[in-house]
Amino acid sequence: MHTFVDASEAGFAAISYLRIIKGNFMECSFAAAKTKVAPLKFLSIPRSELQAAVVGVRIANTVRTSLSTAVQRRFFWSDSKDVLCWIGSDHRKYNQFVACRVNEILESTEIDEWRWVPTNENVADDGTKWAKEPVFDSTSRWWRGPEFLWSNADKWPKQQERAEMAITTNELRVQVNYHKSTLPPLIDPSLFSEWTKLVRHTALVIRFVKNLKRKMKGERLELATLTGDELNEGETHLYKTAQQAKYGKEIFVLVVE
């Protein structure tokens, strides 16, 4: 079974063929096809191609379960190298949209079943380019499949080695660098018996640090009475310091993962 997938800004398409060989007899026939209109929310072309691959996997599964004869081998053809890279690499390093769809694809297919096909030989392309008039007569490739399926496997589109295929940077998940500070706290809370005094002294220390930065830039120093915002900032700093001391490991997991 050979399943071709393609997408455009207008929609997705997938089409499956059965290639039957018995002795010197060979036949390639249409099995099933499906097209879907693209969602109103804009999708990039690589994302649309990935969605088309999902549609192709679902169609292939439907065809296989409907047949009374076992399918010996399956091939999935896409002209999108981004999609093939996503399927062939660790999908967990990509964002949620890509990771979820690649996960669904790999639940039903093997990486080695996916192959690249030039756009001009991708039959599913006929189901996505709606601006041109389709040809659906009995001799068209929509019904018979692409010409290379009627040839021996050595005449099929040449494939790159998996190791040679470039890794795409499309849809990579944003990496967060987290640095755990080992510096001592600005103020030792054990030296204070009242919360109000601790907050005021913390706010003063934070102001002192900011005034040093202002002095280096030649800006006016802040010397007036502490403001409400400065007191709030000092209180927040104390809360964060206490949380970091008590739940440092948990915070690290939340930030990084």
mmCIF file of C-alpha atoms in Angstrom, residues 113-235:
data_model
loop_
_atom_site.group_PDB
_atom_site.id
_atom_site.type_symbol
_atom_site.label_atom_id
_atom_site.label_comp_id
_atom_site.label_asym_id
_atom_site.label_seq_id
_atom_site.Cartn_x
_atom_site.Cartn_y
_atom_site.Cartn_z
ATOM 1 C CA GLU A 113 7.924 3.505 6.023
ATOM 2 C CA TRP A 114 8.165 7.225 5.289
ATOM 3 C CA ARG A 115 9.792 8.374 2.056
ATOM 4 C CA TRP A 116 10.386 11.555 0.121
ATOM 5 C CA VAL A 117 8.793 12.121 -3.299
ATOM 6 C CA PRO A 118 9.340 15.062 -5.686
ATOM 7 C CA THR A 119 6.382 17.442 -5.818
ATOM 8 C CA ASN A 120 5.734 16.773 -9.511
ATOM 9 C CA GLU A 121 5.359 13.045 -8.765
ATOM 10 C CA ASN A 122 3.208 13.475 -5.673
ATOM 11 C CA VAL A 123 -0.320 12.465 -6.681
ATOM 12 C CA ALA A 124 -1.830 14.084 -3.580
ATOM 13 C CA ASP A 125 -0.769 17.404 -5.069
ATOM 14 C CA ASP A 126 -3.749 17.077 -7.447
ATOM 15 C CA GLY A 127 -6.074 17.246 -4.466
ATOM 16 C CA THR A 128 -4.666 20.476 -3.007
ATOM 17 C CA LYS A 129 -4.048 22.708 -6.036
ATOM 18 C CA TRP A 130 -7.679 23.609 -6.643
ATOM 19 C CA ALA A 131 -6.902 26.558 -8.898
ATOM 20 C CA LYS A 132 -6.204 24.184 -11.809
ATOM 21 C CA GLU A 133 -8.814 21.899 -13.322
ATOM 22 C CA PRO A 134 -8.307 18.299 -12.111
ATOM 23 C CA VAL A 135 -8.134 15.373 -14.510
ATOM 24 C CA PHE A 136 -10.141 12.428 -13.238
ATOM 25 C CA ASP A 137 -10.577 10.211 -16.299
ATOM 26 C CA SER A 138 -9.784 6.499 -16.025
ATOM 27 C CA THR A 139 -6.255 6.927 -17.395
ATOM 28 C CA SER A 140 -5.255 9.800 -15.097
ATOM 29 C CA ARG A 141 -2.654 9.343 -12.404
ATOM 30 C CA TRP A 142 -5.286 10.064 -9.760
ATOM 31 C CA TRP A 143 -6.782 6.630 -10.496
ATOM 32 C CA ARG A 144 -3.666 4.771 -11.665
ATOM 33 C CA GLY A 145 -1.099 6.255 -9.310
ATOM 34 C CA PRO A 146 2.201 7.890 -10.328
ATOM 35 C CA GLU A 147 4.166 6.336 -13.143
ATOM 36 C CA PHE A 148 7.034 5.171 -10.927
ATOM 37 C CA LEU A 149 4.730 2.752 -9.068
ATOM 38 C CA TRP A 150 4.412 0.817 -12.330
ATOM 39 C CA SER A 151 8.187 0.316 -12.376
ATOM 40 C CA ASN A 152 10.584 -1.711 -10.256
ATOM 41 C CA ALA A 153 11.590 -0.312 -6.883
ATOM 42 C CA ASP A 154 15.025 0.709 -8.194
ATOM 43 C CA LYS A 155 13.257 3.270 -10.423
ATOM 44 C CA TRP A 156 11.484 4.940 -7.497
ATOM 45 C CA PRO A 157 12.622 8.371 -6.189
ATOM 46 C CA LYS A 158 16.060 8.215 -4.641
ATOM 47 C CA GLN A 159 16.162 8.552 -0.868
ATOM 48 C CA GLN A 160 18.710 10.256 1.325
ATOM 49 C CA GLU A 161 20.225 8.341 4.212
ATOM 50 C CA ARG A 162 18.587 9.218 7.508
ATOM 51 C CA ALA A 163 21.890 10.463 8.908
ATOM 52 C CA GLU A 164 22.389 12.718 5.894
ATOM 53 C CA MET A 165 18.964 14.303 6.097
ATOM 54 C CA ALA A 166 19.241 17.826 7.496
ATOM 55 C CA ILE A 167 17.622 18.431 10.868
ATOM 56 C CA THR A 168 15.037 21.160 10.603
ATOM 57 C CA THR A 169 14.929 24.033 13.081
ATOM 58 C CA ASN A 170 11.262 24.675 12.298
ATOM 59 C CA GLU A 171 8.985 24.458 15.356
ATOM 60 C CA LEU A 172 11.800 23.771 17.835
ATOM 61 C CA ARG A 173 10.636 24.169 21.397
ATOM 62 C CA VAL A 174 12.012 27.262 23.141
ATOM 63 C CA GLN A 175 14.826 26.301 25.481
ATOM 64 C CA VAL A 176 15.000 27.919 28.904
ATOM 65 C CA ASN A 177 18.364 28.369 30.562
ATOM 66 C CA TYR A 178 18.057 28.306 34.335
ATOM 67 C CA HIS A 179 20.851 29.424 36.623
ATOM 68 C CA LYS A 180 20.656 28.654 40.297
ATOM 69 C CA SER A 181 22.380 31.409 42.230
ATOM 70 C CA THR A 182 24.773 30.393 45.020
ATOM 71 C CA LEU A 183 25.212 33.950 46.342
ATOM 72 C CA PRO A 184 24.252 34.608 49.974
ATOM 73 C CA PRO A 185 20.950 36.458 50.622
ATOM 74 C CA LEU A 186 20.994 40.257 50.769
ATOM 75 C CA ILE A 187 20.031 40.205 54.450
ATOM 76 C CA ASP A 188 20.059 37.475 57.086
ATOM 77 C CA PRO A 189 16.451 37.303 58.355
ATOM 78 C CA SER A 190 17.586 35.690 61.634
ATOM 79 C CA LEU A 191 19.047 39.053 62.705
ATOM 80 C CA PHE A 192 15.575 40.662 62.854
ATOM 81 C CA SER A 193 12.777 40.087 65.344
ATOM 82 C CA GLU A 194 10.137 42.128 63.486
ATOM 83 C CA TRP A 195 8.827 41.549 59.958
ATOM 84 C CA THR A 196 8.380 45.286 59.302
ATOM 85 C CA LYS A 197 12.015 46.076 60.112
ATOM 86 C CA LEU A 198 13.189 43.158 57.951
ATOM 87 C CA VAL A 199 11.141 44.412 54.983
ATOM 88 C CA ARG A 200 12.393 48.016 55.400
ATOM 89 C CA HIS A 201 16.048 46.963 55.608
ATOM 90 C CA THR A 202 15.648 44.678 52.575
ATOM 91 C CA ALA A 203 14.079 47.539 50.612
ATOM 92 C CA LEU A 204 16.944 49.841 51.626
ATOM 93 C CA VAL A 205 19.549 47.316 50.476
ATOM 94 C CA ILE A 206 17.762 46.929 47.112
ATOM 95 C CA ARG A 207 17.643 50.736 46.771
ATOM 96 C CA PHE A 208 21.367 50.916 47.599
ATOM 97 C CA VAL A 209 22.174 48.457 44.793
ATOM 98 C CA LYS A 210 20.005 50.435 42.359
ATOM 99 C CA ASN A 211 21.636 53.718 43.413
ATOM 100 C CA LEU A 212 25.062 52.241 42.636
ATOM 101 C CA LYS A 213 23.828 51.473 39.108
ATOM 102 C CA ARG A 214 22.328 54.977 38.802
ATOM 103 C CA LYS A 215 25.619 56.538 39.920
ATOM 104 C CA MET A 216 27.538 54.608 37.249
ATOM 105 C CA LYS A 217 25.111 55.907 34.608
ATOM 106 C CA GLY A 218 25.252 59.463 35.967
ATOM 107 C CA GLU A 219 21.570 59.417 36.936
ATOM 108 C CA ARG A 220 19.913 61.067 39.938
ATOM 109 C CA LEU A 221 20.092 59.038 43.155
ATOM 110 C CA GLU A 222 16.973 58.059 45.101
ATOM 111 C CA LEU A 223 17.369 59.415 48.663
ATOM 112 C CA ALA A 224 13.800 60.133 49.762
ATOM 113 C CA THR A 225 11.647 58.119 52.150
ATOM 114 C CA LEU A 226 10.954 54.550 51.036
ATOM 115 C CA THR A 227 7.919 54.310 48.784
ATOM 116 C CA GLY A 228 5.176 51.700 48.896
ATOM 117 C CA ASP A 229 6.494 50.123 45.704
ATOM 118 C CA GLU A 230 9.967 49.771 47.213
ATOM 119 C CA LEU A 231 8.548 48.138 50.340
ATOM 120 C CA ASN A 232 6.526 45.735 48.168
ATOM 121 C CA GLU A 233 9.654 44.920 46.196
ATOM 122 C CA GLY A 234 11.555 44.164 49.401
ATOM 123 C CA GLU A 235 8.742 41.922 50.661
#
